[in-house]
PDB file of N, CA and C in Angstrom:
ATOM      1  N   UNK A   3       3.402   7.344   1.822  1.00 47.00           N
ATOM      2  CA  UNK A   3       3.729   8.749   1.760  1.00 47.00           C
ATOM      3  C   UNK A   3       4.343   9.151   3.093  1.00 47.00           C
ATOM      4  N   UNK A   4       5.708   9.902   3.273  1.00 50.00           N
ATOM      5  CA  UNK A   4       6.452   9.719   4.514  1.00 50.00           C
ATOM      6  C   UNK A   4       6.196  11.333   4.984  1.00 50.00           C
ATOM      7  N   UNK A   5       6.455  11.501   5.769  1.00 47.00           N
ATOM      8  CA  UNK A   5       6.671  13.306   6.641  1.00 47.00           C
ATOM      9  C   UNK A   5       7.384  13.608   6.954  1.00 47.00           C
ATOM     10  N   UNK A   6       8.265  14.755   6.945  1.00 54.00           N
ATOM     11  CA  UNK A   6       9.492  15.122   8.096  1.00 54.00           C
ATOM     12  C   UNK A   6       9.149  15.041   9.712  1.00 54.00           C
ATOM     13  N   UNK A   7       9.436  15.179  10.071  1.00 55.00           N
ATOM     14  CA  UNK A   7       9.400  14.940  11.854  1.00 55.00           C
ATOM     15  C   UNK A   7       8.767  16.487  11.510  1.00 55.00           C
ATOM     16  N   UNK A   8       7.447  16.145  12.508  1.00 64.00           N
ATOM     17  CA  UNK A   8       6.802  17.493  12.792  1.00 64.00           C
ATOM     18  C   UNK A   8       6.151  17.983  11.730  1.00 64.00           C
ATOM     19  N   UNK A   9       5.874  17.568  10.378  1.00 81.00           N
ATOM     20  CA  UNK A   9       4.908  17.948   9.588  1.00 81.00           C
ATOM     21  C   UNK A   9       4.152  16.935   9.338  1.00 81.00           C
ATOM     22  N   UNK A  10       3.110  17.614   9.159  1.00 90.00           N
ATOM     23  CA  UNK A  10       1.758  17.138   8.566  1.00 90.00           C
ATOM     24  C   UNK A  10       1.777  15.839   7.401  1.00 90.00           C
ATOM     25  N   UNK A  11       1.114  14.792   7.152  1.00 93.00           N
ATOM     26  CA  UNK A  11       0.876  14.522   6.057  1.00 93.00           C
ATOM     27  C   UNK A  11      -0.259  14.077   5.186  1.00 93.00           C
ATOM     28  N   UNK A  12      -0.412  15.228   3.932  1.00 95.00           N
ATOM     29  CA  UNK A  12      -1.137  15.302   3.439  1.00 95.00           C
ATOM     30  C   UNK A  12      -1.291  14.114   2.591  1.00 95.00           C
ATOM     31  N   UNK A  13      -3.007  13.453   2.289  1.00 94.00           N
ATOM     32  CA  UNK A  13      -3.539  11.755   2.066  1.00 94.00           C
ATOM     33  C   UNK A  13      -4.993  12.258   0.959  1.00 94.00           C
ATOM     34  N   UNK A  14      -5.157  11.898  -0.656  1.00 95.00           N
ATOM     35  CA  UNK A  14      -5.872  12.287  -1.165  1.00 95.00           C
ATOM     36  C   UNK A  14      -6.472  10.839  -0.821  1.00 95.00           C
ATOM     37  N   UNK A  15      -8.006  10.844  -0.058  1.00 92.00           N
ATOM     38  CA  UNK A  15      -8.998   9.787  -0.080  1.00 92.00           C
ATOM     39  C   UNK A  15      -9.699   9.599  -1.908  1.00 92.00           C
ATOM     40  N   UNK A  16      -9.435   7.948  -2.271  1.00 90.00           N
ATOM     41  CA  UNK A  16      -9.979   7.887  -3.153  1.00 90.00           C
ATOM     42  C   UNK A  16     -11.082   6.711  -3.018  1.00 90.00           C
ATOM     43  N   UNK A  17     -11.944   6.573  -4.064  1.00 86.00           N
ATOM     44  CA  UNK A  17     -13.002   5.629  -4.288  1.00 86.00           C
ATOM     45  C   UNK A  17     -12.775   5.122  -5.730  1.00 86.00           C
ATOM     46  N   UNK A  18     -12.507   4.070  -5.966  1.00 90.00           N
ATOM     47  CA  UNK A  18     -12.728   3.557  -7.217  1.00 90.00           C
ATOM     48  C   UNK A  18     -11.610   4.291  -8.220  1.00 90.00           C
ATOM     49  N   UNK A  19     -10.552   4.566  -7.936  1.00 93.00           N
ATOM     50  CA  UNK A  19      -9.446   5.540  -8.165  1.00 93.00           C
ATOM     51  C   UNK A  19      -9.974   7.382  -8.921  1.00 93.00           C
ATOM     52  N   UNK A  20     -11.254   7.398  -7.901  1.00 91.00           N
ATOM     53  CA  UNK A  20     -11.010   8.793  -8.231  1.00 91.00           C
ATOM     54  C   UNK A  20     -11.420   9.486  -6.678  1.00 91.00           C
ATOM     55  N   UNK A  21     -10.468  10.931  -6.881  1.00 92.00           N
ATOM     56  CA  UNK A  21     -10.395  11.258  -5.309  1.00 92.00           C
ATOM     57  C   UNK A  21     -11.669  12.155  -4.887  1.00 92.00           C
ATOM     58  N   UNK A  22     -12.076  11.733  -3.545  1.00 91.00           N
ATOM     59  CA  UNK A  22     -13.230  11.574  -3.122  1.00 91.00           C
ATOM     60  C   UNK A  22     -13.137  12.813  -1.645  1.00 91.00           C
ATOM     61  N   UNK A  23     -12.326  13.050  -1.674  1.00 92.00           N
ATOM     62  CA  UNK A  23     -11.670  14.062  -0.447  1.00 92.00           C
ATOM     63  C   UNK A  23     -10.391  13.959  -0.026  1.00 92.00           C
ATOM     64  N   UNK A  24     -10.065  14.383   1.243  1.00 95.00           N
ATOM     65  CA  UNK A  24      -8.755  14.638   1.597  1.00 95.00           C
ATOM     66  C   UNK A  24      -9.006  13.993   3.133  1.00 95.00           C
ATOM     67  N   UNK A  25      -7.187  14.040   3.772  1.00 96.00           N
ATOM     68  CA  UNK A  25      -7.139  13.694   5.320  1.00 96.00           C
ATOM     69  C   UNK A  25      -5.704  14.541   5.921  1.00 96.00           C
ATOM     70  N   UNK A  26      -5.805  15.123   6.732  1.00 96.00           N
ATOM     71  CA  UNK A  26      -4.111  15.763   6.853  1.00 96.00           C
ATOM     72  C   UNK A  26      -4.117  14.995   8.482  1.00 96.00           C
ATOM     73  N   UNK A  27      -3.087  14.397   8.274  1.00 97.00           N
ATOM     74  CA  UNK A  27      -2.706  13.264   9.662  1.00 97.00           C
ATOM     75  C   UNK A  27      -0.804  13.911  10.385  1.00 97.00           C
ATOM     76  N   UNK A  28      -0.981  14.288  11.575  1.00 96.00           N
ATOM     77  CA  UNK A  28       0.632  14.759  11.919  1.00 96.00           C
ATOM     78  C   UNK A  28       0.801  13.689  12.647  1.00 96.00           C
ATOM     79  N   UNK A  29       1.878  12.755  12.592  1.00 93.00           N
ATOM     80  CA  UNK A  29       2.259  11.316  12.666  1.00 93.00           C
ATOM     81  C   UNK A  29       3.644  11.773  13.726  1.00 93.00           C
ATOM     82  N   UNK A  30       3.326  11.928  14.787  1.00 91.00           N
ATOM     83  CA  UNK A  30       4.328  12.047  16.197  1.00 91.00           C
ATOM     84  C   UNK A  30       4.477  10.703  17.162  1.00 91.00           C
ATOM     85  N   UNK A  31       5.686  10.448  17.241  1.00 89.00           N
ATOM     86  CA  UNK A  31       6.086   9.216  18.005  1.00 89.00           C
ATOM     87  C   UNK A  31       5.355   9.034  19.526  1.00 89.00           C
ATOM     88  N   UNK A  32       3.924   8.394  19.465  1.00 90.00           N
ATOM     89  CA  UNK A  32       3.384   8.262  20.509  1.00 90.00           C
ATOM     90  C   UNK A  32       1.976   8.999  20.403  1.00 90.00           C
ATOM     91  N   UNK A  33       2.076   9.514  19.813  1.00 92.00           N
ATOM     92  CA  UNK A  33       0.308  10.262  19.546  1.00 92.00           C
ATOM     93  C   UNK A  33       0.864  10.869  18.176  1.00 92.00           C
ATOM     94  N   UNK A  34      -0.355  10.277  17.744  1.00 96.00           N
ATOM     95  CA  UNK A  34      -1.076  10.631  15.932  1.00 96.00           C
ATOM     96  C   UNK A  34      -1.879  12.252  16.507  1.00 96.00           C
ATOM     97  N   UNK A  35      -2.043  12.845  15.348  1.00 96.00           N
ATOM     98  CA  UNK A  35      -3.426  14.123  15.402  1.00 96.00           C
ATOM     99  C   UNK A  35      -3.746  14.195  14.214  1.00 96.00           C
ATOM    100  N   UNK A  36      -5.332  13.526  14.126  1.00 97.00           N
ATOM    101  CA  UNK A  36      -6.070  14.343  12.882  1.00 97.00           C
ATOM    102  C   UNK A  36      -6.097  15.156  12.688  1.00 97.00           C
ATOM    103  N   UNK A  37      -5.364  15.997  11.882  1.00 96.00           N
ATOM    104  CA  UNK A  37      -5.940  17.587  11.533  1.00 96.00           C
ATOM    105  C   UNK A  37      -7.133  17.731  10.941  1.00 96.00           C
ATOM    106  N   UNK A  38      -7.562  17.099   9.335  1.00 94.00           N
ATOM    107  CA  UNK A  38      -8.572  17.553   9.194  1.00 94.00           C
ATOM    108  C   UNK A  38      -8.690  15.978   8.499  1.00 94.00           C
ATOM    109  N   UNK A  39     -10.167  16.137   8.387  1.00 93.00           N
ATOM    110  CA  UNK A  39     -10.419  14.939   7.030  1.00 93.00           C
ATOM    111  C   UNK A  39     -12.050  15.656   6.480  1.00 93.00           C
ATOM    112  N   UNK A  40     -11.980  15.271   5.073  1.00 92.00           N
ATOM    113  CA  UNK A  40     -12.914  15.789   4.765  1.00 92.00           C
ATOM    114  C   UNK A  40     -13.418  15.305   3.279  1.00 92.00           C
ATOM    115  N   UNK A  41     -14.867  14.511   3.391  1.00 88.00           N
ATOM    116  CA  UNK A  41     -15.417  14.223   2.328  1.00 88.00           C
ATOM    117  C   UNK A  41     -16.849  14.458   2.004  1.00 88.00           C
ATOM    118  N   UNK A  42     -16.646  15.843   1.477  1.00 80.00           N
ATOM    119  CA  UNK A  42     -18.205  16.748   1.145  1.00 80.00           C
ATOM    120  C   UNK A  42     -19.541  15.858   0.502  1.00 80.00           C
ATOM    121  N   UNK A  43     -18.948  15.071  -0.227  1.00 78.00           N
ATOM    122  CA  UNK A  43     -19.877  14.492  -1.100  1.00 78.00           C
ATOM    123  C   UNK A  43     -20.101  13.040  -0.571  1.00 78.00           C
ATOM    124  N   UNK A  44     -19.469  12.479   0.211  1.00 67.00           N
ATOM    125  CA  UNK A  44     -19.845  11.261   0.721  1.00 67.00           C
ATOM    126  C   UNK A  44     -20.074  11.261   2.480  1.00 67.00           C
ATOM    127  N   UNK A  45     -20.659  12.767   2.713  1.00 73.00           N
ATOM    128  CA  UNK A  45     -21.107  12.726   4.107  1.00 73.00           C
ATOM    129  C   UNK A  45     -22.073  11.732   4.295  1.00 73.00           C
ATOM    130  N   UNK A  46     -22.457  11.138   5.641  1.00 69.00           N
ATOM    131  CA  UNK A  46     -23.440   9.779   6.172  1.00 69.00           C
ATOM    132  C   UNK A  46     -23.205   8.934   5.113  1.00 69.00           C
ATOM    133  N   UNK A  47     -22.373   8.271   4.629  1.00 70.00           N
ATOM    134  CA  UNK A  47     -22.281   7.541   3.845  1.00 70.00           C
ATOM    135  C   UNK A  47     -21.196   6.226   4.559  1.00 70.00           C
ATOM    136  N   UNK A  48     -20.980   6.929   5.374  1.00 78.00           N
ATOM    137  CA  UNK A  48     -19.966   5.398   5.988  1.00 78.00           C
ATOM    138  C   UNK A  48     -18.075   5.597   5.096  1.00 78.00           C
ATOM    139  N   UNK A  49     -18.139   6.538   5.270  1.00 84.00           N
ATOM    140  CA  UNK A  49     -16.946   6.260   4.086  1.00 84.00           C
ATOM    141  C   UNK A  49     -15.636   6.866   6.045  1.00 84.00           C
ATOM    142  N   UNK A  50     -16.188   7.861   5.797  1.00 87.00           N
ATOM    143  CA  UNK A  50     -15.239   8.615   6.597  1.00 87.00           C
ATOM    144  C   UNK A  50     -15.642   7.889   7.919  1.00 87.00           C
ATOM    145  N   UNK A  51     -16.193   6.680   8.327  1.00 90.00           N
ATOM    146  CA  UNK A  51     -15.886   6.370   9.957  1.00 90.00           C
ATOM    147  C   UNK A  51     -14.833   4.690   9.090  1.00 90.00           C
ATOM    148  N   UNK A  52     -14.960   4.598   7.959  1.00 92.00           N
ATOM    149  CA  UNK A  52     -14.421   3.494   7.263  1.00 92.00           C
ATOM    150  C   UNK A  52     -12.726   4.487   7.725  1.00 92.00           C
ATOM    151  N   UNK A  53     -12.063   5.109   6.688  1.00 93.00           N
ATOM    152  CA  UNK A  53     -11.206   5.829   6.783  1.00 93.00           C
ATOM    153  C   UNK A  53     -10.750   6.152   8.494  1.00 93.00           C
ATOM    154  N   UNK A  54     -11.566   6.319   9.282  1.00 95.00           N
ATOM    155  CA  UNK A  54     -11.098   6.763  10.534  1.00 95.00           C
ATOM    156  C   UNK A  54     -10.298   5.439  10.741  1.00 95.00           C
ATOM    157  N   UNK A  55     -11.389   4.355  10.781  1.00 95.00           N
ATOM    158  CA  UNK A  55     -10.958   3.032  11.326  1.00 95.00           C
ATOM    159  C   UNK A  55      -9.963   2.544  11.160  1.00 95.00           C
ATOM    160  N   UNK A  56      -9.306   2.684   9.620  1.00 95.00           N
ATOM    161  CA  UNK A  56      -8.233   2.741   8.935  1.00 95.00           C
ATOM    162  C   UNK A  56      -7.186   2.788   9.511  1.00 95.00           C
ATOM    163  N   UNK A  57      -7.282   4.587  10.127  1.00 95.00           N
ATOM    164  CA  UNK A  57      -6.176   4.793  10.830  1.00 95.00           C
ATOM    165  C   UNK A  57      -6.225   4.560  12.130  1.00 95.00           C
ATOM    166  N   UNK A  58      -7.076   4.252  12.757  1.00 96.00           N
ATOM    167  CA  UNK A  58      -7.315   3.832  14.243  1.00 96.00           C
ATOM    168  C   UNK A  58      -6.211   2.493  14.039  1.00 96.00           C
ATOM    169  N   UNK A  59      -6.780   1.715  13.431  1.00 96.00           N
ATOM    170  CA  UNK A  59      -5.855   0.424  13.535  1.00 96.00           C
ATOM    171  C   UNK A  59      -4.403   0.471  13.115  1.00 96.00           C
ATOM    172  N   UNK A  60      -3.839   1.728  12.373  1.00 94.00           N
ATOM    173  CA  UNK A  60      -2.877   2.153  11.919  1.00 94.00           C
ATOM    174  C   UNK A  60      -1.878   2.218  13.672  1.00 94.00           C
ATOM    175  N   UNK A  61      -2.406   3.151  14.068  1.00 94.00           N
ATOM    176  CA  UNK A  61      -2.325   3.488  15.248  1.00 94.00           C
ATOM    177  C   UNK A  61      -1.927   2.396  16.732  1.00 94.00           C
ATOM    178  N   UNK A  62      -3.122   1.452  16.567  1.00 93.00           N
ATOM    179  CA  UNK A  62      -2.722   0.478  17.320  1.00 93.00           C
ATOM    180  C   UNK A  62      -1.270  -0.001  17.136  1.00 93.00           C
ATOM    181  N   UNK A  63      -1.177  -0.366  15.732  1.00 94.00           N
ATOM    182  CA  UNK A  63      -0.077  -1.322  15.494  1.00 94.00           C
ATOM    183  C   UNK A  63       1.402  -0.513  15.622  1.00 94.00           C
ATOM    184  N   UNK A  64       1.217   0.674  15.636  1.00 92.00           N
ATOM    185  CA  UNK A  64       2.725   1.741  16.371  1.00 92.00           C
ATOM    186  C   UNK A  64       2.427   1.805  17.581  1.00 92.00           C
ATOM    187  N   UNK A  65       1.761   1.406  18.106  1.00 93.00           N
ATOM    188  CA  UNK A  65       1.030   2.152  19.581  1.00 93.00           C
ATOM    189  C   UNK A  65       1.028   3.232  19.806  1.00 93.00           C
ATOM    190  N   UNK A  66       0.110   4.042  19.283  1.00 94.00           N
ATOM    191  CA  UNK A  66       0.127   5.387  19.294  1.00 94.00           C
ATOM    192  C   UNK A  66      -1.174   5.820  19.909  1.00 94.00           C
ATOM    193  N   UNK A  67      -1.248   6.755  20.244  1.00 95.00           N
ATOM    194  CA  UNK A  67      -2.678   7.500  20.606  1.00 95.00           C
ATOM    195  C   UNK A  67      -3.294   7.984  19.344  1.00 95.00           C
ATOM    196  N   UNK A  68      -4.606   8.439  19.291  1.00 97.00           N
ATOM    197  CA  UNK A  68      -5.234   9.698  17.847  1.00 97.00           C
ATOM    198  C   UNK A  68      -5.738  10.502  18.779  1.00 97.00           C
ATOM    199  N   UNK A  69      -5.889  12.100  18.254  1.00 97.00           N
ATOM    200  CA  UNK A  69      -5.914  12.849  18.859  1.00 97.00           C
ATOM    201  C   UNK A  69      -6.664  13.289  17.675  1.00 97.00           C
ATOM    202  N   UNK A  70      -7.904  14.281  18.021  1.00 97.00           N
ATOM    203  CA  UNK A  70      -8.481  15.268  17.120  1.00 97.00           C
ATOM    204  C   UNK A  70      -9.205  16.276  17.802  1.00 97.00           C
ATOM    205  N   UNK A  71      -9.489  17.361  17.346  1.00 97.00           N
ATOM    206  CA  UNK A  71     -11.000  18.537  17.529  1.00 97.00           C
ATOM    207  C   UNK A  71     -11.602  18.522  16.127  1.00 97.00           C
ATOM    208  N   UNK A  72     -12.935  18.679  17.033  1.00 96.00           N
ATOM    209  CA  UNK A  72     -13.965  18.508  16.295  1.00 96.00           C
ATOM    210  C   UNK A  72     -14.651  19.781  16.951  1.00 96.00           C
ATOM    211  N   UNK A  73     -15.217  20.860  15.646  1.00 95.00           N
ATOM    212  CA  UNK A  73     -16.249  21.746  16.230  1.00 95.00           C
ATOM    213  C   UNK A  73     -17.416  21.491  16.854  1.00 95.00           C
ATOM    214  N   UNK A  74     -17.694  22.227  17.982  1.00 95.00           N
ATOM    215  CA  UNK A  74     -18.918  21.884  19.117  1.00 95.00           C
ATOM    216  C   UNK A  74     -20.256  21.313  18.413  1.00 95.00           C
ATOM    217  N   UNK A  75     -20.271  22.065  17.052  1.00 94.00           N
ATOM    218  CA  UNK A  75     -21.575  21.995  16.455  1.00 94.00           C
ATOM    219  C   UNK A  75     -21.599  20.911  15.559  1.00 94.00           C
ATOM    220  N   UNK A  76     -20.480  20.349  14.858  1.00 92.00           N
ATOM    221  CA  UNK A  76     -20.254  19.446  13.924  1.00 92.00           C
ATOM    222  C   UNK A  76     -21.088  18.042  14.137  1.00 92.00           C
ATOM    223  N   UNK A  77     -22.102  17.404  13.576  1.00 89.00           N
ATOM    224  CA  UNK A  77     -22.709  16.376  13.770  1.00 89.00           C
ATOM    225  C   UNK A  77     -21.848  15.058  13.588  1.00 89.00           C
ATOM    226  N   UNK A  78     -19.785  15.029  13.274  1.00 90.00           N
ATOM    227  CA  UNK A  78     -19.519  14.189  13.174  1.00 90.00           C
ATOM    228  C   UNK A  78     -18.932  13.528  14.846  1.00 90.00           C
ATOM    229  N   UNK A  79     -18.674  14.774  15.830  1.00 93.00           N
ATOM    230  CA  UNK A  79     -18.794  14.276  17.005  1.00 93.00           C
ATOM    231  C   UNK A  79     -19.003  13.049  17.455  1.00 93.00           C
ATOM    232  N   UNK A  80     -20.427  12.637  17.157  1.00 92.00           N
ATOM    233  CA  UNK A  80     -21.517  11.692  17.651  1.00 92.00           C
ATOM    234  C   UNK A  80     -20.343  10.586  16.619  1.00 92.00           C
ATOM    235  N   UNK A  81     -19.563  10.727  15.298  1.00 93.00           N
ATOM    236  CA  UNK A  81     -18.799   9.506  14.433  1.00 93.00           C
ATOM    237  C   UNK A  81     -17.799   8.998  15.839  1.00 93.00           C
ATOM    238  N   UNK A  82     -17.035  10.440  15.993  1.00 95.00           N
ATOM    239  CA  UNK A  82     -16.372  10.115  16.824  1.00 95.00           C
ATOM    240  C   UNK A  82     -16.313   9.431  18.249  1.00 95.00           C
ATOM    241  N   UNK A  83     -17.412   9.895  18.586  1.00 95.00           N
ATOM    242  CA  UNK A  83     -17.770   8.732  19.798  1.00 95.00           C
ATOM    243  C   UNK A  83     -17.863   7.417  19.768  1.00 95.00           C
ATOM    244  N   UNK A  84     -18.996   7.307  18.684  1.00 94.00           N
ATOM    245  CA  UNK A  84     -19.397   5.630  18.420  1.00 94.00           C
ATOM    246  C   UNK A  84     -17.891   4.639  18.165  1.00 94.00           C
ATOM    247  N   UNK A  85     -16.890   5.523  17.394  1.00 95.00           N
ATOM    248  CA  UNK A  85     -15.644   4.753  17.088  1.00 95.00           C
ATOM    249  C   UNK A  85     -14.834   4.844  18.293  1.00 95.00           C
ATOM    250  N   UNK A  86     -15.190   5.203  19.172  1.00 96.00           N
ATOM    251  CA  UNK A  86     -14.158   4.715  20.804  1.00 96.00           C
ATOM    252  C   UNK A  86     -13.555   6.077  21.445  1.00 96.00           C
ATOM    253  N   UNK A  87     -13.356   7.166  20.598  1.00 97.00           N
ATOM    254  CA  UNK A  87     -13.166   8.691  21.022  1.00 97.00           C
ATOM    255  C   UNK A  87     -13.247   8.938  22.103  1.00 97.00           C
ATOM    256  N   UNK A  88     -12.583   9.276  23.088  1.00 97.00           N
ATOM    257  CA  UNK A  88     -13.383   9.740  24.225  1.00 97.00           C
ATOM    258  C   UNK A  88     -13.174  11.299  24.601  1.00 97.00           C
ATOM    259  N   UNK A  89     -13.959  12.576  24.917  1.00 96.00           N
ATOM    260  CA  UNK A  89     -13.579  13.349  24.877  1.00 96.00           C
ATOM    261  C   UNK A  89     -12.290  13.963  26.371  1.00 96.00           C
ATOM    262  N   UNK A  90     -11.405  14.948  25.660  1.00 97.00           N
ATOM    263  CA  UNK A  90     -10.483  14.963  26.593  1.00 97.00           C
ATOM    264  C   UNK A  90     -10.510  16.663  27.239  1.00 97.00           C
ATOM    265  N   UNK A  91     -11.386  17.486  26.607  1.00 97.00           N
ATOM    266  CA  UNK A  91     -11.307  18.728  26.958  1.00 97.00           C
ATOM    267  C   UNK A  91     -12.483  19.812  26.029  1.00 97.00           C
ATOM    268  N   UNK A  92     -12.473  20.671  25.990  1.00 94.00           N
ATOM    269  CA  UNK A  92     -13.880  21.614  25.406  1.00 94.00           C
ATOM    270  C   UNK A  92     -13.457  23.142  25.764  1.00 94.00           C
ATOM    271  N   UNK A  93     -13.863  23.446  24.572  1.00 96.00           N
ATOM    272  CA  UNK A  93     -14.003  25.194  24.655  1.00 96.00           C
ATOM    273  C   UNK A  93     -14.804  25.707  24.117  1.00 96.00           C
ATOM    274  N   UNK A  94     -14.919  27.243  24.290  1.00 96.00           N
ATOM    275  CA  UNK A  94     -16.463  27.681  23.278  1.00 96.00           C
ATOM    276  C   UNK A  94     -16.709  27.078  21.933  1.00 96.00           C
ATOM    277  N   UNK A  95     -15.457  26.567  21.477  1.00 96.00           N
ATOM    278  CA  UNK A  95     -15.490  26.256  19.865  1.00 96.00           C
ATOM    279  C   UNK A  95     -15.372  24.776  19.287  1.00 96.00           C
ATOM    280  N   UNK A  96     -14.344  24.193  20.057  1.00 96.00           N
ATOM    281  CA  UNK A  96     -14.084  22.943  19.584  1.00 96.00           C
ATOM    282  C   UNK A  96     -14.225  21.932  20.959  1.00 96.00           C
ATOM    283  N   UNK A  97     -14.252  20.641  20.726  1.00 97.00           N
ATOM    284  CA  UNK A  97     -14.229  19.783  21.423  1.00 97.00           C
ATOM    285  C   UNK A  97     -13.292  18.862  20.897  1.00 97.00           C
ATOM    286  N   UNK A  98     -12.083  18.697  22.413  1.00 98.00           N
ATOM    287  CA  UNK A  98     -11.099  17.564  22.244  1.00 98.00           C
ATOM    288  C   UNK A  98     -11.194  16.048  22.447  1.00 98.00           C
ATOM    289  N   UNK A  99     -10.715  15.194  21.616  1.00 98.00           N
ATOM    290  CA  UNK A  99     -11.073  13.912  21.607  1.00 98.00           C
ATOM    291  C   UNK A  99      -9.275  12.873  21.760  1.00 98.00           C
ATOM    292  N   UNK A 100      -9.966  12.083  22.018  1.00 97.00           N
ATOM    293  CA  UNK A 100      -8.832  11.118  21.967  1.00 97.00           C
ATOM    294  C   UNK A 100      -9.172   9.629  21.529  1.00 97.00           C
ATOM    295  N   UNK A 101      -8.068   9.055  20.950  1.00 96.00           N
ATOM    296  CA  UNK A 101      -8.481   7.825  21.068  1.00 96.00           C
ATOM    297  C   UNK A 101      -6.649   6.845  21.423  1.00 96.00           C
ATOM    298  N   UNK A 102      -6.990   5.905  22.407  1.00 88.00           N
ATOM    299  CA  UNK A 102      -5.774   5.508  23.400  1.00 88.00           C
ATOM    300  C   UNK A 102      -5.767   4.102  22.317  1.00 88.00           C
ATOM    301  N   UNK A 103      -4.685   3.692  21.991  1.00 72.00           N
ATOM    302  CA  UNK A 103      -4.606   2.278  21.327  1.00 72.00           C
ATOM    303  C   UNK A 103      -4.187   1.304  22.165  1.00 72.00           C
TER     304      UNK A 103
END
């Protein structure tokens, strides 16, 4: 699924061919940004640090950076760390992450 330069692209996550959530990825020459990803029904389930990894290695192989925020309060933070994240900045609301390939 391709993007224009500078938009978003929207990725229906499936399981067993039925869709299981979503991922919106903006794919910029040199740094990736997660916008969102999101799978309500298969939270702690391993699905969504599976999917991260996905694109982590996606990433390597363009050499790109990933870039995301994650809200201060969000317990997936702690996903993001364990998978190599490192944080790059913080505000009352969100916390910035990175990941360098």
């Amino acid at each position: 699924m391709g993007a224009e330069p500078n938009a978003a692209e929207f990725q229906i996550i499936e399981l067993q061919s039925q869709p299981i959530g979503r991922m919106i990825v903006l794919r910029q020459p040199g740094s990736w940004h997660l916008v969102d990803i999101s799978l309500p029904e298969y939270r702690a389930h391993g699905m969504g640090g599976e999917v991260i990894r996905s694109l982590m290695r996606e990433c390597k192989e363009c050499g790109a950076g990933l870039k995301l925020q994650v809200l201060n309060t969000n317990p997936a933070r702690r996903l993001y760390e364990r998978l190599g994240f490192i944080r790059t900045g913080e505000d009352q609301i969100y916390t910035h992450m990175e990941f360098r390939s």
